Every structure is written in C-alpha cells, then in structure tokens.
Amino acid sequence: MIDAPDHAAQERGNRSAGAWLLVALLGIALSVVAGMMSYGYTTAQAEQRFADVVDYVATQSLSYDAFNSAYTTET
C-alpha cells in the first residue's frame, strides 16, 4: 500500500501550534495586567501608610510643642 501524506494531521498540527501561541500570549498579557494592578495597589498602600506616619509625627510634634510651651511658662 502507498503511504499518502496525511494533510489533515498537518493542518491540525498547524492549528494546534497557533492555539498554543495564542494561549501563551494571552497568559503573558494577563500576567502583565495582574502585575501592574498589584504594583498600583501596593503603591497606594505605601502612600497611605506614609501619610498616616506624617500625620502622626505632626500630631506628636504639636503635642510636644504645646507641652514644652506650658512647661516653659510654668517655670
């Protein structure tokens, strides 16, 4: 019997490679989007913590100034 080339199998193989490429590109794109969102969220949290620390330090500084002024006035 003569072995004829199986064009259907070759076509299926080409489509399979294209599908894998599409899936790989989609995975990379989703990873990039997730990374960017994570970076934005982390940056926002750090900014909020920094603002809280600055507010706390300002409050403590004002309290110290008021205490120091009262102590100086007393003596």
mmCIF file of N, CA, C and O in Angstrom:
data_model
loop_
_atom_site.group_PDB
_atom_site.id
_atom_site.type_symbol
_atom_site.label_atom_id
_atom_site.label_comp_id
_atom_site.label_asym_id
_atom_site.label_seq_id
_atom_site.Cartn_x
_atom_site.Cartn_y
_atom_site.Cartn_z
ATOM 1 N N MET A 1 0.824 -1.163 0.000
ATOM 2 C CA MET A 1 0.000 0.000 0.000
ATOM 3 C C MET A 1 0.882 1.243 0.000
ATOM 4 O O MET A 1 1.931 1.285 0.633
ATOM 5 N N ILE A 2 0.466 2.288 -0.624
ATOM 6 C CA ILE A 2 1.233 3.524 -0.740
ATOM 7 C C ILE A 2 0.872 4.436 0.428
ATOM 8 O O ILE A 2 -0.299 4.649 0.720
ATOM 9 N N ASP A 3 1.931 4.940 1.060
ATOM 10 C CA ASP A 3 1.694 5.867 2.177
ATOM 11 C C ASP A 3 1.460 7.263 1.615
ATOM 12 O O ASP A 3 2.360 7.875 1.052
ATOM 13 N N ALA A 4 0.264 7.744 1.767
ATOM 14 C CA ALA A 4 -0.085 9.091 1.306
ATOM 15 C C ALA A 4 0.105 10.066 2.472
ATOM 16 O O ALA A 4 -0.122 9.713 3.620
ATOM 17 N N PRO A 5 0.541 11.285 2.160
ATOM 18 C CA PRO A 5 0.710 12.268 3.236
ATOM 19 C C PRO A 5 -0.647 12.599 3.871
ATOM 20 O O PRO A 5 -1.655 12.712 3.183
ATOM 21 N N ASP A 6 -0.648 12.711 5.172
ATOM 22 C CA ASP A 6 -1.881 12.996 5.901
ATOM 23 C C ASP A 6 -1.988 14.513 6.091
ATOM 24 O O ASP A 6 -1.474 15.082 7.042
ATOM 25 N N HIS A 7 -2.650 15.164 5.136
ATOM 26 C CA HIS A 7 -2.781 16.625 5.174
ATOM 27 C C HIS A 7 -3.639 17.083 6.345
ATOM 28 O O HIS A 7 -3.420 18.159 6.901
ATOM 29 N N ALA A 8 -4.603 16.283 6.733
ATOM 30 C CA ALA A 8 -5.470 16.653 7.851
ATOM 31 C C ALA A 8 -4.661 16.721 9.144
ATOM 32 O O ALA A 8 -4.845 17.621 9.963
ATOM 33 N N ALA A 9 -3.737 15.809 9.345
ATOM 34 C CA ALA A 9 -2.913 15.807 10.552
ATOM 35 C C ALA A 9 -1.982 17.013 10.557
ATOM 36 O O ALA A 9 -1.766 17.644 11.599
ATOM 37 N N GLN A 10 -1.419 17.371 9.400
ATOM 38 C CA GLN A 10 -0.542 18.533 9.322
ATOM 39 C C GLN A 10 -1.320 19.812 9.615
ATOM 40 O O GLN A 10 -0.846 20.693 10.331
ATOM 41 N N GLU A 11 -2.522 19.906 9.063
ATOM 42 C CA GLU A 11 -3.342 21.090 9.290
ATOM 43 C C GLU A 11 -3.721 21.195 10.759
ATOM 44 O O GLU A 11 -3.709 22.266 11.348
ATOM 45 N N ARG A 12 -4.046 20.056 11.362
ATOM 46 C CA ARG A 12 -4.381 20.016 12.783
ATOM 47 C C ARG A 12 -3.168 20.452 13.608
ATOM 48 O O ARG A 12 -3.292 21.177 14.576
ATOM 49 N N GLY A 13 -1.990 20.026 13.226
ATOM 50 C CA GLY A 13 -0.765 20.409 13.928
ATOM 51 C C GLY A 13 -0.510 21.901 13.825
ATOM 52 O O GLY A 13 -0.093 22.530 14.793
ATOM 53 N N ASN A 14 -0.742 22.495 12.661
ATOM 54 C CA ASN A 14 -0.547 23.931 12.490
ATOM 55 C C ASN A 14 -1.524 24.724 13.352
ATOM 56 O O ASN A 14 -1.173 25.732 13.943
ATOM 57 N N ARG A 15 -2.768 24.261 13.397
ATOM 58 C CA ARG A 15 -3.762 24.945 14.225
ATOM 59 C C ARG A 15 -3.411 24.805 15.698
ATOM 60 O O ARG A 15 -3.596 25.724 16.477
ATOM 61 N N SER A 16 -2.899 23.654 16.077
ATOM 62 C CA SER A 16 -2.524 23.420 17.466
ATOM 63 C C SER A 16 -1.390 24.359 17.875
ATOM 64 O O SER A 16 -1.412 24.919 18.964
ATOM 65 N N ALA A 17 -0.408 24.550 17.012
ATOM 66 C CA ALA A 17 0.699 25.453 17.313
ATOM 67 C C ALA A 17 0.195 26.890 17.424
ATOM 68 O O ALA A 17 0.608 27.643 18.314
ATOM 69 N N GLY A 18 -0.712 27.266 16.552
ATOM 70 C CA GLY A 18 -1.294 28.617 16.616
ATOM 71 C C GLY A 18 -2.102 28.817 17.889
ATOM 72 O O GLY A 18 -2.062 29.889 18.499
ATOM 73 N N ALA A 19 -2.833 27.782 18.291
ATOM 74 C CA ALA A 19 -3.624 27.870 19.515
ATOM 75 C C ALA A 19 -2.704 28.013 20.725
ATOM 76 O O ALA A 19 -2.972 28.810 21.626
ATOM 77 N N TRP A 20 -1.601 27.253 20.763
ATOM 78 C CA TRP A 20 -0.658 27.349 21.875
ATOM 79 C C TRP A 20 -0.013 28.730 21.922
ATOM 80 O O TRP A 20 0.190 29.300 22.989
ATOM 81 N N LEU A 21 0.298 29.277 20.763
ATOM 82 C CA LEU A 21 0.882 30.613 20.707
ATOM 83 C C LEU A 21 -0.113 31.641 21.238
ATOM 84 O O LEU A 21 0.250 32.514 22.030
ATOM 85 N N LEU A 22 -1.364 31.523 20.840
ATOM 86 C CA LEU A 22 -2.401 32.433 21.313
ATOM 87 C C LEU A 22 -2.570 32.323 22.831
ATOM 88 O O LEU A 22 -2.653 33.329 23.535
ATOM 89 N N VAL A 23 -2.599 31.110 23.331
ATOM 90 C CA VAL A 23 -2.747 30.898 24.773
ATOM 91 C C VAL A 23 -1.543 31.464 25.516
ATOM 92 O O VAL A 23 -1.691 32.098 26.570
ATOM 93 N N ALA A 24 -0.344 31.265 24.994
ATOM 94 C CA ALA A 24 0.862 31.787 25.640
ATOM 95 C C ALA A 24 0.841 33.314 25.669
ATOM 96 O O ALA A 24 1.143 33.932 26.697
ATOM 97 N N LEU A 25 0.476 33.941 24.561
ATOM 98 C CA LEU A 25 0.405 35.403 24.515
ATOM 99 C C LEU A 25 -0.669 35.942 25.454
ATOM 100 O O LEU A 25 -0.467 36.965 26.126
ATOM 101 N N LEU A 26 -1.793 35.260 25.520
ATOM 102 C CA LEU A 26 -2.856 35.662 26.434
ATOM 103 C C LEU A 26 -2.391 35.542 27.881
ATOM 104 O O LEU A 26 -2.658 36.419 28.708
ATOM 105 N N GLY A 27 -1.677 34.479 28.198
ATOM 106 C CA GLY A 27 -1.142 34.299 29.545
ATOM 107 C C GLY A 27 -0.157 35.391 29.917
ATOM 108 O O GLY A 27 -0.178 35.911 31.032
ATOM 109 N N ILE A 28 0.704 35.744 28.983
ATOM 110 C CA ILE A 28 1.676 36.813 29.232
ATOM 111 C C ILE A 28 0.955 38.139 29.451
ATOM 112 O O ILE A 28 1.283 38.893 30.372
ATOM 113 N N ALA A 29 -0.044 38.422 28.623
ATOM 114 C CA ALA A 29 -0.796 39.669 28.756
ATOM 115 C C ALA A 29 -1.508 39.735 30.108
ATOM 116 O O ALA A 29 -1.493 40.773 30.784
ATOM 117 N N LEU A 30 -2.123 38.647 30.522
ATOM 118 C CA LEU A 30 -2.809 38.625 31.819
ATOM 119 C C LEU A 30 -1.824 38.782 32.969
ATOM 120 O O LEU A 30 -2.125 39.446 33.967
ATOM 121 N N SER A 31 -0.653 38.190 32.843
ATOM 122 C CA SER A 31 0.375 38.336 33.879
ATOM 123 C C SER A 31 0.827 39.788 34.001
ATOM 124 O O SER A 31 1.022 40.295 35.109
ATOM 125 N N VAL A 32 1.000 40.447 32.880
ATOM 126 C CA VAL A 32 1.414 41.851 32.893
ATOM 127 C C VAL A 32 0.332 42.716 33.540
ATOM 128 O O VAL A 32 0.622 43.574 34.383
ATOM 129 N N VAL A 33 -0.920 42.477 33.182
ATOM 130 C CA VAL A 33 -2.027 43.249 33.766
ATOM 131 C C VAL A 33 -2.098 43.013 35.273
ATOM 132 O O VAL A 33 -2.243 43.957 36.054
ATOM 133 N N ALA A 34 -1.993 41.766 35.699
ATOM 134 C CA ALA A 34 -2.033 41.454 37.132
ATOM 135 C C ALA A 34 -0.865 42.112 37.860
ATOM 136 O O ALA A 34 -1.032 42.637 38.973
ATOM 137 N N GLY A 35 0.307 42.105 37.271
ATOM 138 C CA GLY A 35 1.467 42.746 37.877
ATOM 139 C C GLY A 35 1.289 44.242 38.023
ATOM 140 O O GLY A 35 1.633 44.823 39.055
ATOM 141 N N MET A 36 0.732 44.879 36.999
ATOM 142 C CA MET A 36 0.510 46.321 37.055
ATOM 143 C C MET A 36 -0.527 46.673 38.121
ATOM 144 O O MET A 36 -0.363 47.652 38.855
ATOM 145 N N MET A 37 -1.578 45.874 38.214
ATOM 146 C CA MET A 37 -2.601 46.128 39.230
ATOM 147 C C MET A 37 -2.025 45.927 40.630
ATOM 148 O O MET A 37 -2.316 46.699 41.548
ATOM 149 N N SER A 38 -1.221 44.901 40.803
ATOM 150 C CA SER A 38 -0.591 44.635 42.093
ATOM 151 C C SER A 38 0.349 45.777 42.476
ATOM 152 O O SER A 38 0.365 46.219 43.629
ATOM 153 N N TYR A 39 1.107 46.259 41.520
ATOM 154 C CA TYR A 39 2.023 47.378 41.775
ATOM 155 C C TYR A 39 1.242 48.619 42.191
ATOM 156 O O TYR A 39 1.617 49.307 43.136
ATOM 157 N N GLY A 40 0.155 48.898 41.495
ATOM 158 C CA GLY A 40 -0.666 50.067 41.832
ATOM 159 C C GLY A 40 -1.260 49.957 43.226
ATOM 160 O O GLY A 40 -1.269 50.924 43.992
ATOM 161 N N TYR A 41 -1.735 48.768 43.579
ATOM 162 C CA TYR A 41 -2.328 48.550 44.897
ATOM 163 C C TYR A 41 -1.275 48.699 45.993
ATOM 164 O O TYR A 41 -1.508 49.356 47.013
ATOM 165 N N THR A 42 -0.106 48.117 45.767
ATOM 166 C CA THR A 42 0.972 48.204 46.750
ATOM 167 C C THR A 42 1.440 49.643 46.915
ATOM 168 O O THR A 42 1.690 50.101 48.038
ATOM 169 N N THR A 43 1.536 50.370 45.826
ATOM 170 C CA THR A 43 1.949 51.769 45.880
ATOM 171 C C THR A 43 0.924 52.600 46.645
ATOM 172 O O THR A 43 1.294 53.455 47.460
ATOM 173 N N ALA A 44 -0.349 52.353 46.412
ATOM 174 C CA ALA A 44 -1.399 53.090 47.121
ATOM 175 C C ALA A 44 -1.344 52.799 48.625
ATOM 176 O O ALA A 44 -1.514 53.714 49.442
ATOM 177 N N GLN A 45 -1.105 51.544 48.993
ATOM 178 C CA GLN A 45 -0.988 51.202 50.412
ATOM 179 C C GLN A 45 0.207 51.899 51.055
ATOM 180 O O GLN A 45 0.105 52.428 52.164
ATOM 181 N N ALA A 46 1.340 51.905 50.376
ATOM 182 C CA ALA A 46 2.538 52.550 50.911
ATOM 183 C C ALA A 46 2.312 54.055 51.060
ATOM 184 O O ALA A 46 2.736 54.661 52.057
ATOM 185 N N GLU A 47 1.648 54.649 50.088
ATOM 186 C CA GLU A 47 1.357 56.082 50.151
ATOM 187 C C GLU A 47 0.455 56.391 51.346
ATOM 188 O O GLU A 47 0.667 57.376 52.059
ATOM 189 N N GLN A 48 -0.538 55.549 51.593
ATOM 190 C CA GLN A 48 -1.439 55.752 52.722
ATOM 191 C C GLN A 48 -0.695 55.608 54.053
ATOM 192 O O GLN A 48 -0.885 56.407 54.972
ATOM 193 N N ARG A 49 0.161 54.589 54.150
ATOM 194 C CA ARG A 49 0.954 54.412 55.375
ATOM 195 C C ARG A 49 1.863 55.613 55.619
ATOM 196 O O ARG A 49 1.999 56.082 56.754
ATOM 197 N N PHE A 50 2.475 56.115 54.561
ATOM 198 C CA PHE A 50 3.348 57.277 54.678
ATOM 199 C C PHE A 50 2.566 58.492 55.162
ATOM 200 O O PHE A 50 3.020 59.229 56.041
ATOM 201 N N ALA A 51 1.383 58.711 54.606
ATOM 202 C CA ALA A 51 0.546 59.838 55.027
ATOM 203 C C ALA A 51 0.140 59.683 56.494
ATOM 204 O O ALA A 51 0.132 60.671 57.244
ATOM 205 N N ASP A 52 -0.172 58.462 56.916
ATOM 206 C CA ASP A 52 -0.524 58.227 58.322
ATOM 207 C C ASP A 52 0.653 58.532 59.242
ATOM 208 O O ASP A 52 0.476 59.127 60.310
ATOM 209 N N VAL A 53 1.848 58.125 58.851
ATOM 210 C CA VAL A 53 3.041 58.389 59.665
ATOM 211 C C VAL A 53 3.304 59.886 59.752
ATOM 212 O O VAL A 53 3.605 60.418 60.826
ATOM 213 N N VAL A 54 3.171 60.586 58.635
ATOM 214 C CA VAL A 54 3.395 62.032 58.641
ATOM 215 C C VAL A 54 2.371 62.712 59.542
ATOM 216 O O VAL A 54 2.717 63.609 60.327
ATOM 217 N N ASP A 55 1.111 62.315 59.484
ATOM 218 C CA ASP A 55 0.084 62.885 60.355
ATOM 219 C C ASP A 55 0.395 62.614 61.828
ATOM 220 O O ASP A 55 0.244 63.487 62.679
ATOM 221 N N TYR A 56 0.824 61.386 62.112
ATOM 222 C CA TYR A 56 1.152 61.027 63.497
ATOM 223 C C TYR A 56 2.315 61.874 64.017
ATOM 224 O O TYR A 56 2.271 62.407 65.125
ATOM 225 N N VAL A 57 3.358 61.998 63.193
ATOM 226 C CA VAL A 57 4.523 62.784 63.611
ATOM 227 C C VAL A 57 4.136 64.248 63.797
ATOM 228 O O VAL A 57 4.567 64.901 64.759
ATOM 229 N N ALA A 58 3.301 64.782 62.925
ATOM 230 C CA ALA A 58 2.869 66.173 63.068
ATOM 231 C C ALA A 58 2.074 66.358 64.358
ATOM 232 O O ALA A 58 2.277 67.343 65.083
ATOM 233 N N THR A 59 1.200 65.412 64.658
ATOM 234 C CA THR A 59 0.412 65.487 65.887
ATOM 235 C C THR A 59 1.316 65.420 67.111
ATOM 236 O O THR A 59 1.151 66.197 68.062
ATOM 237 N N GLN A 60 2.268 64.513 67.110
ATOM 238 C CA GLN A 60 3.185 64.385 68.243
ATOM 239 C C GLN A 60 4.048 65.641 68.396
ATOM 240 O O GLN A 60 4.321 66.080 69.509
ATOM 241 N N SER A 61 4.449 66.210 67.274
ATOM 242 C CA SER A 61 5.267 67.420 67.323
ATOM 243 C C SER A 61 4.476 68.578 67.935
ATOM 244 O O SER A 61 4.989 69.329 68.778
ATOM 245 N N LEU A 62 3.224 68.727 67.525
ATOM 246 C CA LEU A 62 2.386 69.785 68.076
ATOM 247 C C LEU A 62 2.137 69.560 69.565
ATOM 248 O O LEU A 62 2.142 70.510 70.357
ATOM 249 N N SER A 63 1.932 68.306 69.943
ATOM 250 C CA SER A 63 1.728 67.994 71.364
ATOM 251 C C SER A 63 2.980 68.338 72.167
ATOM 252 O O SER A 63 2.901 68.893 73.272
ATOM 253 N N TYR A 64 4.135 67.995 71.632
ATOM 254 C CA TYR A 64 5.392 68.293 72.324
ATOM 255 C C TYR A 64 5.591 69.794 72.432
ATOM 256 O O TYR A 64 6.002 70.304 73.487
ATOM 257 N N ASP A 65 5.311 70.522 71.345
ATOM 258 C CA ASP A 65 5.454 71.983 71.386
ATOM 259 C C ASP A 65 4.527 72.589 72.440
ATOM 260 O O ASP A 65 4.923 73.497 73.183
ATOM 261 N N ALA A 66 3.293 72.112 72.504
ATOM 262 C CA ALA A 66 2.348 72.632 73.498
ATOM 263 C C ALA A 66 2.826 72.314 74.906
ATOM 264 O O ALA A 66 2.777 73.167 75.808
ATOM 265 N N PHE A 67 3.307 71.078 75.124
ATOM 266 C CA PHE A 67 3.817 70.694 76.438
ATOM 267 C C PHE A 67 5.042 71.528 76.798
ATOM 268 O O PHE A 67 5.171 72.023 77.928
ATOM 269 N N ASN A 68 5.934 71.703 75.853
ATOM 270 C CA ASN A 68 7.158 72.464 76.096
ATOM 271 C C ASN A 68 6.827 73.919 76.414
ATOM 272 O O ASN A 68 7.421 74.516 77.322
ATOM 273 N N SER A 69 5.885 74.496 75.692
ATOM 274 C CA SER A 69 5.486 75.886 75.952
ATOM 275 C C SER A 69 4.871 76.011 77.335
ATOM 276 O O SER A 69 5.138 76.977 78.072
ATOM 277 N N ALA A 70 4.027 75.040 77.712
ATOM 278 C CA ALA A 70 3.397 75.088 79.029
ATOM 279 C C ALA A 70 4.446 74.928 80.124
ATOM 280 O O ALA A 70 4.390 75.615 81.166
ATOM 281 N N TYR A 71 5.402 74.078 79.924
ATOM 282 C CA TYR A 71 6.453 73.853 80.920
ATOM 283 C C TYR A 71 7.320 75.097 81.045
ATOM 284 O O TYR A 71 7.695 75.498 82.151
ATOM 285 N N THR A 72 7.653 75.720 79.928
ATOM 286 C CA THR A 72 8.486 76.922 79.950
ATOM 287 C C THR A 72 7.750 78.055 80.642
ATOM 288 O O THR A 72 8.343 78.829 81.403
ATOM 289 N N THR A 73 6.471 78.180 80.413
ATOM 290 C CA THR A 73 5.661 79.244 81.021
ATOM 291 C C THR A 73 5.557 79.011 82.521
ATOM 292 O O THR A 73 5.557 79.959 83.305
ATOM 293 N N GLU A 74 5.500 77.768 82.957
ATOM 294 C CA GLU A 74 5.362 77.421 84.358
ATOM 295 C C GLU A 74 6.598 77.806 85.161
ATOM 296 O O GLU A 74 6.486 78.227 86.321
ATOM 297 N N THR A 75 7.769 77.628 84.583
ATOM 298 C CA THR A 75 8.986 77.872 85.353
ATOM 299 C C THR A 75 9.453 79.280 85.330
ATOM 300 O O THR A 75 9.083 80.203 84.822
#
